[in-house]
XYZ file of C-alpha atoms in Angstrom:
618
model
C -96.315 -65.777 -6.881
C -94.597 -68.566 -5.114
C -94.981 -72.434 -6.679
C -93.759 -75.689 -4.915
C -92.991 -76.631 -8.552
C -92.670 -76.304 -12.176
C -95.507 -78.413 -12.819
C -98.253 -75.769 -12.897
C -99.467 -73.289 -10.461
C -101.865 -70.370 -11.002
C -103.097 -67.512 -8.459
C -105.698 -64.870 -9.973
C -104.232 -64.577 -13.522
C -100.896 -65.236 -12.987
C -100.184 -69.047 -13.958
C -96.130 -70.705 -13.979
C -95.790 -74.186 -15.151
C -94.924 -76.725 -18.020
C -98.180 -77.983 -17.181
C -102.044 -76.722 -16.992
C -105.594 -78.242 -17.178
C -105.578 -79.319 -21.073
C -102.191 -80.631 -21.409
C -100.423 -82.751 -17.877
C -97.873 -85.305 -19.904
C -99.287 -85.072 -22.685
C -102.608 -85.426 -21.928
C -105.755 -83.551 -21.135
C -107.067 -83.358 -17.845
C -110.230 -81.573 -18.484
C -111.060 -84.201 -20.807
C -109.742 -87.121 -17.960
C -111.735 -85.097 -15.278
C -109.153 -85.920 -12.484
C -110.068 -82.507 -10.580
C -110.244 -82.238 -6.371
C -111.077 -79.310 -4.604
C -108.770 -79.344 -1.364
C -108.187 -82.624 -2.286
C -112.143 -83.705 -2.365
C -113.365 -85.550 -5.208
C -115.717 -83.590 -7.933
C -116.899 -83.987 -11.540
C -116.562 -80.419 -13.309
C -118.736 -79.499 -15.976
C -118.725 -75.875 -15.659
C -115.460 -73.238 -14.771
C -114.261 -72.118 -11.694
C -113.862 -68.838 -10.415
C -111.197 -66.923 -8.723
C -113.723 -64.925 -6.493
C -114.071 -68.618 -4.498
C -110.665 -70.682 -5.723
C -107.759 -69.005 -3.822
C -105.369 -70.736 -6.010
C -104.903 -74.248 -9.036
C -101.873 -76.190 -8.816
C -101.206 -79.366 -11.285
C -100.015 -82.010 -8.677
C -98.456 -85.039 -10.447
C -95.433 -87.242 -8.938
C -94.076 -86.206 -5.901
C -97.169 -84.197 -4.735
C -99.958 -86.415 -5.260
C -98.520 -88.445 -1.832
C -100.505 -86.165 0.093
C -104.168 -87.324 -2.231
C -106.578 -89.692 -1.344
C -106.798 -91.929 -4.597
C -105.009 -89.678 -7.109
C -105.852 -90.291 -10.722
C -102.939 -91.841 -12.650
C -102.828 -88.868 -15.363
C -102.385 -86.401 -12.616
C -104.744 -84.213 -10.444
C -105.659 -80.401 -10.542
C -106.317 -79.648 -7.634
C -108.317 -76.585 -6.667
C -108.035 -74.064 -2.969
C -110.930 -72.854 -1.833
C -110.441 -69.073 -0.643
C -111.145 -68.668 3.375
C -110.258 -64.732 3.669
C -108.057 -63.921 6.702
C -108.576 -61.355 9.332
C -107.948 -58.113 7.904
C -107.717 -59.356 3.972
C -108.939 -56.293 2.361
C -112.046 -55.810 -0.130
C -110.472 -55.436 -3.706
C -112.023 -53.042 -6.485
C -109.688 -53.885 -10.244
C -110.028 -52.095 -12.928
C -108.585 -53.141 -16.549
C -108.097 -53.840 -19.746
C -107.832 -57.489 -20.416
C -105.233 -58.770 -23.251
C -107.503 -57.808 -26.179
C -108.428 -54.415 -24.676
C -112.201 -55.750 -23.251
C -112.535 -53.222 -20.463
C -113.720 -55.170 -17.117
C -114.145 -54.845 -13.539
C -113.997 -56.968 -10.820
C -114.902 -56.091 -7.056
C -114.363 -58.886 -4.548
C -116.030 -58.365 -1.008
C -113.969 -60.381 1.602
C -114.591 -60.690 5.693
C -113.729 -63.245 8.747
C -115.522 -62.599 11.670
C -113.493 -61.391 14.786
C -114.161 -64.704 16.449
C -112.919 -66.455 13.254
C -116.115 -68.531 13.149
C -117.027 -67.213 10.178
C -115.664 -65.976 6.643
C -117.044 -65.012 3.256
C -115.558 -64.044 -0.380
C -118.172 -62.609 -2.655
C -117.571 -61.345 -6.449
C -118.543 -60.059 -9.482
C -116.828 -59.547 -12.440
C -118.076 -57.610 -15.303
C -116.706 -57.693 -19.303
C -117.737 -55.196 -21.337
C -118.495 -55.599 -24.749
C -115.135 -55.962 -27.208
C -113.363 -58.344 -29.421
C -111.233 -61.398 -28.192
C -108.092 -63.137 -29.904
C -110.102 -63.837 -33.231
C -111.961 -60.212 -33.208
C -115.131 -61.823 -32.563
C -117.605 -59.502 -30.533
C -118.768 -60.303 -26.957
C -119.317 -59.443 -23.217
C -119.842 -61.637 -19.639
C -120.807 -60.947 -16.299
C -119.835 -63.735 -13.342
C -121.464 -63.596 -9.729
C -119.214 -66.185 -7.237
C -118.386 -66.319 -3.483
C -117.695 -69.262 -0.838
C -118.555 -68.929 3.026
C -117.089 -70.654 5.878
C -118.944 -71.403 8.931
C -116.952 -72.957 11.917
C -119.616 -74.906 14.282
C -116.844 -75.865 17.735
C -116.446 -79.152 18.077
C -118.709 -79.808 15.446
C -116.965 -78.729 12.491
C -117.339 -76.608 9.830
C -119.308 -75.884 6.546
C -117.961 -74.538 3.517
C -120.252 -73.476 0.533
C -119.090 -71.814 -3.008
C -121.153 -71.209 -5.818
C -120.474 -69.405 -9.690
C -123.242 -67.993 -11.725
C -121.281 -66.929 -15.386
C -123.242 -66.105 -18.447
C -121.447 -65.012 -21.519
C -122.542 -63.521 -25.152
C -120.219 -63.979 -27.998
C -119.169 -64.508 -31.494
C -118.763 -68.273 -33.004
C -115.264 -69.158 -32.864
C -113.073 -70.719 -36.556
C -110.928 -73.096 -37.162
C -108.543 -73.935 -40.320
C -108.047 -77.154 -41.611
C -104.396 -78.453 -43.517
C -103.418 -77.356 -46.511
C -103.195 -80.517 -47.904
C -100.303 -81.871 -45.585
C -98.794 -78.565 -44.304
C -100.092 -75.360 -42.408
C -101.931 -73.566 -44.470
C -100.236 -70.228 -44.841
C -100.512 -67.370 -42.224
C -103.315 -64.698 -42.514
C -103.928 -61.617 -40.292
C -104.819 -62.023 -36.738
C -107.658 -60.397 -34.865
C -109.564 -60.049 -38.037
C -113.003 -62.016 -37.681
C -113.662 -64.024 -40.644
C -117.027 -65.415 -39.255
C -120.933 -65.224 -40.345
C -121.796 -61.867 -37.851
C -125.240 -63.571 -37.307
C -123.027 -66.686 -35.460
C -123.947 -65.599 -32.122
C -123.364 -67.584 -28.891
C -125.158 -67.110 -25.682
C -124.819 -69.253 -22.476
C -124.680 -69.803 -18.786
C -121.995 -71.707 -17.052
C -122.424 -72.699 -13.248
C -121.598 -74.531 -10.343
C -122.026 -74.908 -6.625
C -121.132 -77.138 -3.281
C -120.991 -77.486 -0.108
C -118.128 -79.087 1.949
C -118.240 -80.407 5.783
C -116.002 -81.763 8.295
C -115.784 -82.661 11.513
C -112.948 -83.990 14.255
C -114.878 -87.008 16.314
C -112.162 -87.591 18.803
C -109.568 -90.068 19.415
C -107.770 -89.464 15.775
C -111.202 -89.967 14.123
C -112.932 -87.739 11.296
C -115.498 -87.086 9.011
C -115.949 -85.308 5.907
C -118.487 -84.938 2.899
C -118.428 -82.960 -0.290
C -121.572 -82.493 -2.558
C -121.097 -80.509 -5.642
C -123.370 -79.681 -8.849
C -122.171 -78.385 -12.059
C -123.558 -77.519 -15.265
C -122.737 -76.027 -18.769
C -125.765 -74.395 -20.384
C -125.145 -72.869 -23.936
C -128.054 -71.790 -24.909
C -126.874 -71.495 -29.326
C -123.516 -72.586 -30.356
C -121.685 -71.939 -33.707
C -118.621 -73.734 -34.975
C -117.027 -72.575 -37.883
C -114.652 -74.554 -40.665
C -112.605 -73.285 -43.420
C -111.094 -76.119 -44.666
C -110.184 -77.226 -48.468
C -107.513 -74.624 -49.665
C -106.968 -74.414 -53.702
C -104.551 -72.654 -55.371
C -107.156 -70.131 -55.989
C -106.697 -68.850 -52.697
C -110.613 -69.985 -51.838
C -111.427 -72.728 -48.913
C -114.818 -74.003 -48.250
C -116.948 -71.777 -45.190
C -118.872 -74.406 -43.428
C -120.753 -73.778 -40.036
C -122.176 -76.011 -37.639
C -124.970 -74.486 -35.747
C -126.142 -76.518 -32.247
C -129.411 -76.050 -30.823
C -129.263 -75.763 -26.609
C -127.184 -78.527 -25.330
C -126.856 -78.965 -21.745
C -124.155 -80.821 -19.656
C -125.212 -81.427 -16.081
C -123.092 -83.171 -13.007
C -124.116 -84.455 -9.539
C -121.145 -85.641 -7.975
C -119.878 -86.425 -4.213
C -118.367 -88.586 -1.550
C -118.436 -89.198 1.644
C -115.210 -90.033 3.877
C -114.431 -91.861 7.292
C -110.607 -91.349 8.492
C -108.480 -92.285 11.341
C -105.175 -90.921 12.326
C -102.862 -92.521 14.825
C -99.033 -93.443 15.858
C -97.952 -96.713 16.704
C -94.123 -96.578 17.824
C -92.139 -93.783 15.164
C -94.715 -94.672 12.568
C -97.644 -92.301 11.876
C -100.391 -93.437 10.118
C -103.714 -91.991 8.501
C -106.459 -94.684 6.950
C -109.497 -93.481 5.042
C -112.860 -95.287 3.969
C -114.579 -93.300 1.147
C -117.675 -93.331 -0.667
C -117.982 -91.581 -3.747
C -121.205 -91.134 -6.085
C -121.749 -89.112 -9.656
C -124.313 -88.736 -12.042
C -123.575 -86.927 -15.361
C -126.234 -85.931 -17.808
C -125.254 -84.945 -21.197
C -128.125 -83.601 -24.110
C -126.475 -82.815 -27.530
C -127.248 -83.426 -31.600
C -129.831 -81.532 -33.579
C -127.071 -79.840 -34.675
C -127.347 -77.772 -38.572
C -124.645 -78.031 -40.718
C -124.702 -74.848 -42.978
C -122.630 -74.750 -45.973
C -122.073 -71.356 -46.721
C -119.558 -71.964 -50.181
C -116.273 -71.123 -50.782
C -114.754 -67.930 -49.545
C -111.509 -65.838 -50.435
C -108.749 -67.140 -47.265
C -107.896 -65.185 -44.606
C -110.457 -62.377 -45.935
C -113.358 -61.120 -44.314
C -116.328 -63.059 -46.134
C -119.361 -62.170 -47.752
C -122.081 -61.889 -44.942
C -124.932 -64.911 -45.832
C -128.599 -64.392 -44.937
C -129.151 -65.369 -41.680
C -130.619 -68.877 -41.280
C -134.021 -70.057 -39.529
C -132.247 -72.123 -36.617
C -136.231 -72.222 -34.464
C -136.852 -75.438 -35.271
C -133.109 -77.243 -34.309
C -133.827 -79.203 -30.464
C -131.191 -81.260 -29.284
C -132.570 -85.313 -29.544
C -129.843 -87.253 -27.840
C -128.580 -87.918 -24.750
C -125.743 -89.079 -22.706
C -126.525 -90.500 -18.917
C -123.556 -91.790 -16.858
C -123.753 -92.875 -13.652
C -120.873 -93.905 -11.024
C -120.817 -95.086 -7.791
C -117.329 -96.282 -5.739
C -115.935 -97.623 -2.802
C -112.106 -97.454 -1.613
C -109.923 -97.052 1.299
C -106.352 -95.284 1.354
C -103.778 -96.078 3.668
C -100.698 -93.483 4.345
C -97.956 -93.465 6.352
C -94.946 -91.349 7.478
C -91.674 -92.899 9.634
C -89.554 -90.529 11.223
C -90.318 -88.488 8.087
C -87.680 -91.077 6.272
C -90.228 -92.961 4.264
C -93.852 -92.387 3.534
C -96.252 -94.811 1.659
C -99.605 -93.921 -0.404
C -101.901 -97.130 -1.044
C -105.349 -97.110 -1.798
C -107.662 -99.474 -3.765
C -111.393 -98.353 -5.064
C -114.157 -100.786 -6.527
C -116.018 -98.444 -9.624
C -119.328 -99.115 -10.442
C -119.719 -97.291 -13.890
C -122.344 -97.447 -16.222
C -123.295 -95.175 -19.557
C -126.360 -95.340 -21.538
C -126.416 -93.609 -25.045
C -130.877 -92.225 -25.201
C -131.605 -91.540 -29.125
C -135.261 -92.249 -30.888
C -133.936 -95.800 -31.815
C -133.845 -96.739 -28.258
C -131.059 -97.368 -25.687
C -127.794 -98.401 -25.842
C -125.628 -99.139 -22.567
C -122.609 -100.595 -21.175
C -121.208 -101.247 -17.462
C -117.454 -101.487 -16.301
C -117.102 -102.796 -12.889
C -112.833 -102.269 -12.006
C -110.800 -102.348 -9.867
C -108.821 -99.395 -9.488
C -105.563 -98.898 -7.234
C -102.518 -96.791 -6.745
C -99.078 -97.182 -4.310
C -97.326 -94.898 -3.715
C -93.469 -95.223 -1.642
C -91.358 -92.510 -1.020
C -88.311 -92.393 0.876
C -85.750 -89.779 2.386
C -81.573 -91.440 1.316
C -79.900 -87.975 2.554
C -80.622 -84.887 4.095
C -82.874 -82.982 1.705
C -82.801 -86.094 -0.952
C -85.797 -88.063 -1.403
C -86.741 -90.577 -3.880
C -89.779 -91.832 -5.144
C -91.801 -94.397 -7.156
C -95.278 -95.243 -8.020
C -97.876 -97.221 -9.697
C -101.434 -96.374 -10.098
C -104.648 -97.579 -12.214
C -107.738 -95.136 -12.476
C -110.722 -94.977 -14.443
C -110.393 -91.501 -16.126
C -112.808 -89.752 -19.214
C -112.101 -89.775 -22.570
C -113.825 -86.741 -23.226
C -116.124 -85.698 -26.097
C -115.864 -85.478 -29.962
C -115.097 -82.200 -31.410
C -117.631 -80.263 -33.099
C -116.471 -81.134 -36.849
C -116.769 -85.217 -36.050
C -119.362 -86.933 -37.348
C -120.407 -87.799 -33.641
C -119.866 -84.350 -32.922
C -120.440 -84.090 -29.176
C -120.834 -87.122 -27.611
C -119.251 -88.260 -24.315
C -117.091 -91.087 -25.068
C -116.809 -94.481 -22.510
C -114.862 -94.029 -19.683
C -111.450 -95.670 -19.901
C -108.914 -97.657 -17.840
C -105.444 -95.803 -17.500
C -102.235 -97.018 -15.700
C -99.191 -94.995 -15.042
C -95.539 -95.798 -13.551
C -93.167 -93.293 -12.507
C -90.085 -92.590 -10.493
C -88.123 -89.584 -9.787
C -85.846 -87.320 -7.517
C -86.255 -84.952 -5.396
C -83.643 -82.135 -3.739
C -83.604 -79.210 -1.447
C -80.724 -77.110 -2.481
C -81.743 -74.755 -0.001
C -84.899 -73.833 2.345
C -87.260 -73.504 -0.523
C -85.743 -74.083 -3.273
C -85.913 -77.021 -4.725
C -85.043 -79.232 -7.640
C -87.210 -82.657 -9.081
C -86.180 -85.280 -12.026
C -89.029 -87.618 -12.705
C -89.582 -89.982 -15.029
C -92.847 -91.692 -16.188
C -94.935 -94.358 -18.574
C -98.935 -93.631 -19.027
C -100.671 -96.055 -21.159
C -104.562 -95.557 -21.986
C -106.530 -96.128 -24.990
C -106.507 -93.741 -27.546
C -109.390 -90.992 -28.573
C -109.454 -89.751 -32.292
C -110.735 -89.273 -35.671
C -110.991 -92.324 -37.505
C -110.387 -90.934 -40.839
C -112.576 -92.956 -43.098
C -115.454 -92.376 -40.760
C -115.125 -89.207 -39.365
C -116.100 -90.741 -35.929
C -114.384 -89.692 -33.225
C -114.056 -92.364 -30.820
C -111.113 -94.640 -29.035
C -109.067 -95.992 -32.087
C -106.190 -97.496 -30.537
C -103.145 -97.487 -27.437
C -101.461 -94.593 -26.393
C -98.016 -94.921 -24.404
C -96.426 -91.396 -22.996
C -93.434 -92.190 -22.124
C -91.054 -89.496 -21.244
C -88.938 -87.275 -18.232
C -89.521 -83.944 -16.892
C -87.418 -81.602 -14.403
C -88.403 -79.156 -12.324
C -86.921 -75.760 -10.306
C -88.587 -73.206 -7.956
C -88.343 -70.853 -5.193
C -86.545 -67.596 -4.356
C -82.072 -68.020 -5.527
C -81.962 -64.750 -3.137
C -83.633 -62.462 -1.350
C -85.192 -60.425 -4.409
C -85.079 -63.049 -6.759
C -87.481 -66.038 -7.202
C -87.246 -68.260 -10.157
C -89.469 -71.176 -11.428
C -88.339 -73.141 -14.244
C -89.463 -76.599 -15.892
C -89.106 -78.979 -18.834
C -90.681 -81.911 -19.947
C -89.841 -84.427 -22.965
C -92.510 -87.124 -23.948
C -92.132 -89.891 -26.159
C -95.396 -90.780 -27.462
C -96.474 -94.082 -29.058
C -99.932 -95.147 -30.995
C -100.094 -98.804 -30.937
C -103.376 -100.954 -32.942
C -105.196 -102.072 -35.706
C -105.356 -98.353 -36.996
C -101.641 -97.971 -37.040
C -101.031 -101.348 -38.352
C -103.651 -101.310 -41.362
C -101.951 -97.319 -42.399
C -104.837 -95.214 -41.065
C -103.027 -93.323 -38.266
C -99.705 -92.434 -37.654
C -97.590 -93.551 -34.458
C -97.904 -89.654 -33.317
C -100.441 -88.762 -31.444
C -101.936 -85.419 -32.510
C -100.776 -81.955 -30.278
C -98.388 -84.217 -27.939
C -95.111 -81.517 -28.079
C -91.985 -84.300 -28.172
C -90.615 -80.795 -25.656
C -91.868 -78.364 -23.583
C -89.998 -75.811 -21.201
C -90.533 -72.905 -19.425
C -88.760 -70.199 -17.347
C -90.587 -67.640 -14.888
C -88.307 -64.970 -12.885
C -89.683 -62.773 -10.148
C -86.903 -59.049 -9.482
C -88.403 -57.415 -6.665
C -86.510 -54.056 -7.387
C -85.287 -52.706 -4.122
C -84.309 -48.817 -4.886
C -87.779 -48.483 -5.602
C -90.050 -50.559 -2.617
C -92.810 -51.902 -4.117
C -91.669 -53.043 -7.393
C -91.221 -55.963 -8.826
C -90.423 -57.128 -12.546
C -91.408 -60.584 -14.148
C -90.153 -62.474 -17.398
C -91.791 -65.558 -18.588
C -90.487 -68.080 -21.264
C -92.448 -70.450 -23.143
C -91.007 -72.887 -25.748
C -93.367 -76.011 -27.244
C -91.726 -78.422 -29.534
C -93.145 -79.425 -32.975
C -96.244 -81.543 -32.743
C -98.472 -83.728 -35.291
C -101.172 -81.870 -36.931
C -102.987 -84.635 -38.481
C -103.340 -88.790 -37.248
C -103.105 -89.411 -40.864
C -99.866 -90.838 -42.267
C -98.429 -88.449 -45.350
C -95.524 -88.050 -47.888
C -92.347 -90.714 -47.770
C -92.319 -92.668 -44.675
C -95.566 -92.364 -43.686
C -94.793 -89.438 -41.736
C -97.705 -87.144 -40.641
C -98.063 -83.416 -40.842
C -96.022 -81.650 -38.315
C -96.621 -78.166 -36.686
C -93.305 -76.060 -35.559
C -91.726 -75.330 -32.634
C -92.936 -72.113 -31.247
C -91.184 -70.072 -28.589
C -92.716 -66.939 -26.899
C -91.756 -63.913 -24.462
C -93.613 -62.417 -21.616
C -92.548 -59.358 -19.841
C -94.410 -58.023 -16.600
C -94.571 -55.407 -14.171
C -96.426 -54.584 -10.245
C -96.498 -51.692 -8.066
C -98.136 -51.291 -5.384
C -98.105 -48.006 -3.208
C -100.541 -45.681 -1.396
C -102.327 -43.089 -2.854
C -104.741 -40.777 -0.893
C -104.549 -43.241 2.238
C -105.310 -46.290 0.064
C -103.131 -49.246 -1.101
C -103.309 -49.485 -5.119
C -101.423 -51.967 -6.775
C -101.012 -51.383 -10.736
C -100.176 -54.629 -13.220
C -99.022 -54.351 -16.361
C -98.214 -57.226 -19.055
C -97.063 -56.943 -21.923
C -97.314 -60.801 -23.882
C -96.309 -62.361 -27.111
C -93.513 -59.602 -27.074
C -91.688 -61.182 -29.807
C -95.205 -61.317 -31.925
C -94.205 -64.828 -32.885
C -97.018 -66.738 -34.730
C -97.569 -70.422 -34.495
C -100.676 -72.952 -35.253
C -102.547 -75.079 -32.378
C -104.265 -78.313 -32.932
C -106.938 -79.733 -31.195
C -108.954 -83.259 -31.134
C -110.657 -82.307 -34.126
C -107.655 -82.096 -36.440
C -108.106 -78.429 -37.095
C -106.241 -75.064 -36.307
C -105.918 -71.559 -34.686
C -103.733 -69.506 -34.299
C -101.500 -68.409 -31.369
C -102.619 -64.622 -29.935
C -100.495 -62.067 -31.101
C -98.453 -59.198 -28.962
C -100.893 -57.708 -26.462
C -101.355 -55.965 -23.338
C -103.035 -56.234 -20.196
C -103.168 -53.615 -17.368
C -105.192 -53.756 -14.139
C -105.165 -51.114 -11.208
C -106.739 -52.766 -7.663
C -107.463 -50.643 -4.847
C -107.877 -51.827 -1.308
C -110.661 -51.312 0.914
């Protein structure tokens, strides 16, 4: 797998990076919603799937000069697959990392006029246990299809049908102001009856079209929705010394989160002299429904920790019907300008007018607020040597703040959109073709989303400031080796009334002061066809909990964690057919650390495990 950086990059299930969707700086972008798909603005609700997205990459800094409008926290971006001549139909066959058999079989075609292409999948889990032994099974239907219409364009559509059965997931609160002790992994220590079932899906349609004279249009439309039909939530929190913590579920009725989303673009690309320039006008639209609450909270006593408990009879949930809802509704107009001269400087600018308004629907009426900014981002970036560039920017977007965690007293809701402004400005070098070498450094300021402790709201509670630096390496050091490699320190900062009165700590919770990772790629030449793979992970300690504890006010701390991953391919022939085997072996240390979440609470890291998948061409 080849990445332009360090900063995240993922193809099938194969992901490199310091960076993914929940965590870009520090942040979360699923929760910002900062997410393009080849570069076209959308509002996810639902997953994506590999059987129409060709590839994810994480673009912050240096790539985001190529983006209309780029969010400040960063972008994932997502490739939609358009199969070449000759790509081959794939049958895999596997055992995923906690030994769920699946299949996957992915039709793929282009037409021999290349007018038209088409990948169509489906991917089948069988019933087994994931990373907390909890029961389950999926199936997933997904394709895209290109159409090319001449000289008028082309159509692309994708769509994803998933719908998934499993077990209710846990999570363990503090001991007090530490990690509460280890206990055995894989062993499910949920109510059996705690049974999810739900659909996730999504579809679009994207067009495009080359008017002439530098001129061209484009549209995207896109619908998404996540459909659980039951969800569970399950707490053990409270240790004693007895070794007992309370067992409390939280049982959700059918909640639905639904998103219309699109724009609408207008661009022009000229020269005038040495300097090439591109302007676009764009028009871009959503409207997100959320319905939640309704929810039972089941307290089901205290338990022994870390054992399997005591089944309880199962309750009558019938009667539980999710009563409030969420509407949000956005509507924006911008223009981006960008510019290239004699590939020595390049410039980024655009400006967008938001119209954004949400309305909270419960049987006490109608609550509702509108935020009208103005939202910008520049962008300069400029070539001082062969293969050195520098680069700088500014930018101000209005990102999400996400929702509150299932143990908040809110639990659920979709919080107000929020203003966000980031600075940055970093390095660039080509050591050699393809390989090459960044040094950023960045500020990102937004308000803050958390648990007010006295409350148990979850809602925006102060200022956040991530401050920090992160480096980046990739591409192939010779002709069988390809290496990428990354690091990023953050210095994060709570600022308010919260942090002033003693409520919170200064450290926000699960920001990692360090992460770093190194991937390396051997393609084994005495035997053609092989190649080996070695991926290492470290993460830095992180707060546990916003709430100040012990001397200094200092607030519970997870440890630094560091993990192995070891990896082999092969692909050959075997009776006339090209079979590629993968084999992963993860965790290979078996090193055990806690992760934190928005809600203050804990799981743990997986354990060693395998995966191994055989794909035959047809």
């Amino acid at each position: 797998m080849v990445a332009d950086d360090a900063f995240g990059y993922t193809v099938g299930d194969d992901t490199v990076g310091i960076y993914d969707q929940s965590s870009v700086r520090g942040f979360d972008l699923e929760s910002a919603g900062n997410y393009r798909i080849d570069g076209n603005y959308f509002v996810k609700s639902s997953g994506v799937s590999n059987f129409f997205v060709a590839s994810t990459a994480v673009r912050t800094g240096y790539n985001t000069f190529q983006l209309n409008l780029p969010g400040p926290s960063g972008v994932v971006d997502y490739r939609l697959r358009d199969p070449a001549r000759g790509d081959p139909t794939l049958l895999t066959v596997g055992l995923d990392e906690y030994v769920q058999p699946y299949l996957d079989f992915n039709y793929k075609h282009r037409s021999a006029d290349e007018r038209f292409s088409t990948s169509l999948g489906l991917g089948l889990v069988f019933d087994g246990r994931d990373a907390q032994g909890g029961e389950g099974g999926s199936w997933l239907v997904a394709g895209t299809a290109r159409a090319s219409l001449g000289e008028a364009g082309r159509v692309r559509l994708f769509f994803g049908e998933y719908d998934y059965r499993r077990q209710g997931q846990f999570r363990i609160g503090l001991a007090g102001d530490s990690p509460p002790p280890r206990i055995v992994r894989g062993r499910y220590l949920g109510q059996g009856w705690a049974r999810e079932r739900g659909q996730r899906r999504i579809a679009g349609v994207l067009a495009d079209s080359a008017l002439g004279a530098g001129w061209s249009i484009g549209a995207i439309g896109v619908f998404s929705q996540e459909d659980p039909t039951r969800a569970f939530s399950q707490f053990f929190t409270d240790l004693r010394a007895d070794g007992t913590v309370r067992s409390t579920l939280i049982a959700s009725p059918q909640q639905r989160a639904t998103a219309w989303s699109g724009e609408a673009r207008v661009s022009w690309e000229g020269r005038t002299g040495t300097i090439s320039h591109k302007v676009t006008a764009v028009i871009r639209g959503r409207r997100s429904r959320t319905l939640f609450g309704g929810d039972a909270v089941i307290d089901v006593g205290r338990v022994s920790y870390g054992e399997r408990p005591v089944q309880s009879a199962t309750p009558d949930l019938s009667a539980g019907r999710a009563d409030l809802r969420d509407l949000v509704d956005q509507r924006g107009a911008g223009i981006a300008y960008q510019a290239s001269w004699r590939d020595r400087v390049r410039v980024n600018v655009g400006v967008l007018r938001s119209d954004y308004t949400k309305t909270f629907e419960a049987a006490a009426g109608l609550t509702s607020n509108r935020s009208l900014p103005f939202l910008y981002n520049l962008g300069v970036l400029a070539r001082v040597a062969p293969g050195f560039e520098t680069y700088a920017s500014y930018s101000r977007g209005l990102e999400e703040a996400g929702t509150a965690p299932a143990s908040a007293g809110n639990r659920n809701a979709v919080l107000n959109a929020i203003v966000v402004t980031q600075a940055e400005l970093g390095l660039r070098y080509t050591l050699r073709p393809g390989v090459t070498a960044i040094l950023a450094g960045f500020e990102t300021k937004k308000p803050y989303a958390g648990l007010d402790g006295t409350t148990n709201i979850y809602g925006l509670i102060g200022s956040v400031r991530h401050r920090g630096i992160e480096a980046s390496l990739s591409g192939p050091v010779s002709r069988d080796l390809s290496v990428v490699a990354g690091a990023v320190y953050i210095d994060p900062r709570i600022s308010g009334a919260a942090v002033e009165r003693g409520v919170i700590g200064v450290v926000p919770v699960g920001v990692p002061s360090l992460r770093a990772i190194a991937n390396a790629s051997y393609a084994v030449a005495a035997l053609k066809g092989l190649s080996l793979d070695i991926g290492l992970t470290y993460t830095g300690e992180q707060a546990a909990s916003s709430r100040p504890a012990g001397t200094g006010g200092r607030q519970a701390m997870l440890p630094a964690d560091f993990s192995v991953d070891l990896g082999a391919r092969y692909r050959f022939t075997a009776a006339g057919r090209p079979l590629t085997v993968r084999l992963q072996v993860l965790n290979v240390t078996n090193s055990y650390a806690w992760q934190v979440n928005g809600s203050e609470t804990l799981e743990y890291t997986p354990p060693r495990r395998f995966r191994l998948a055989v794909t035959g061409e047809f």
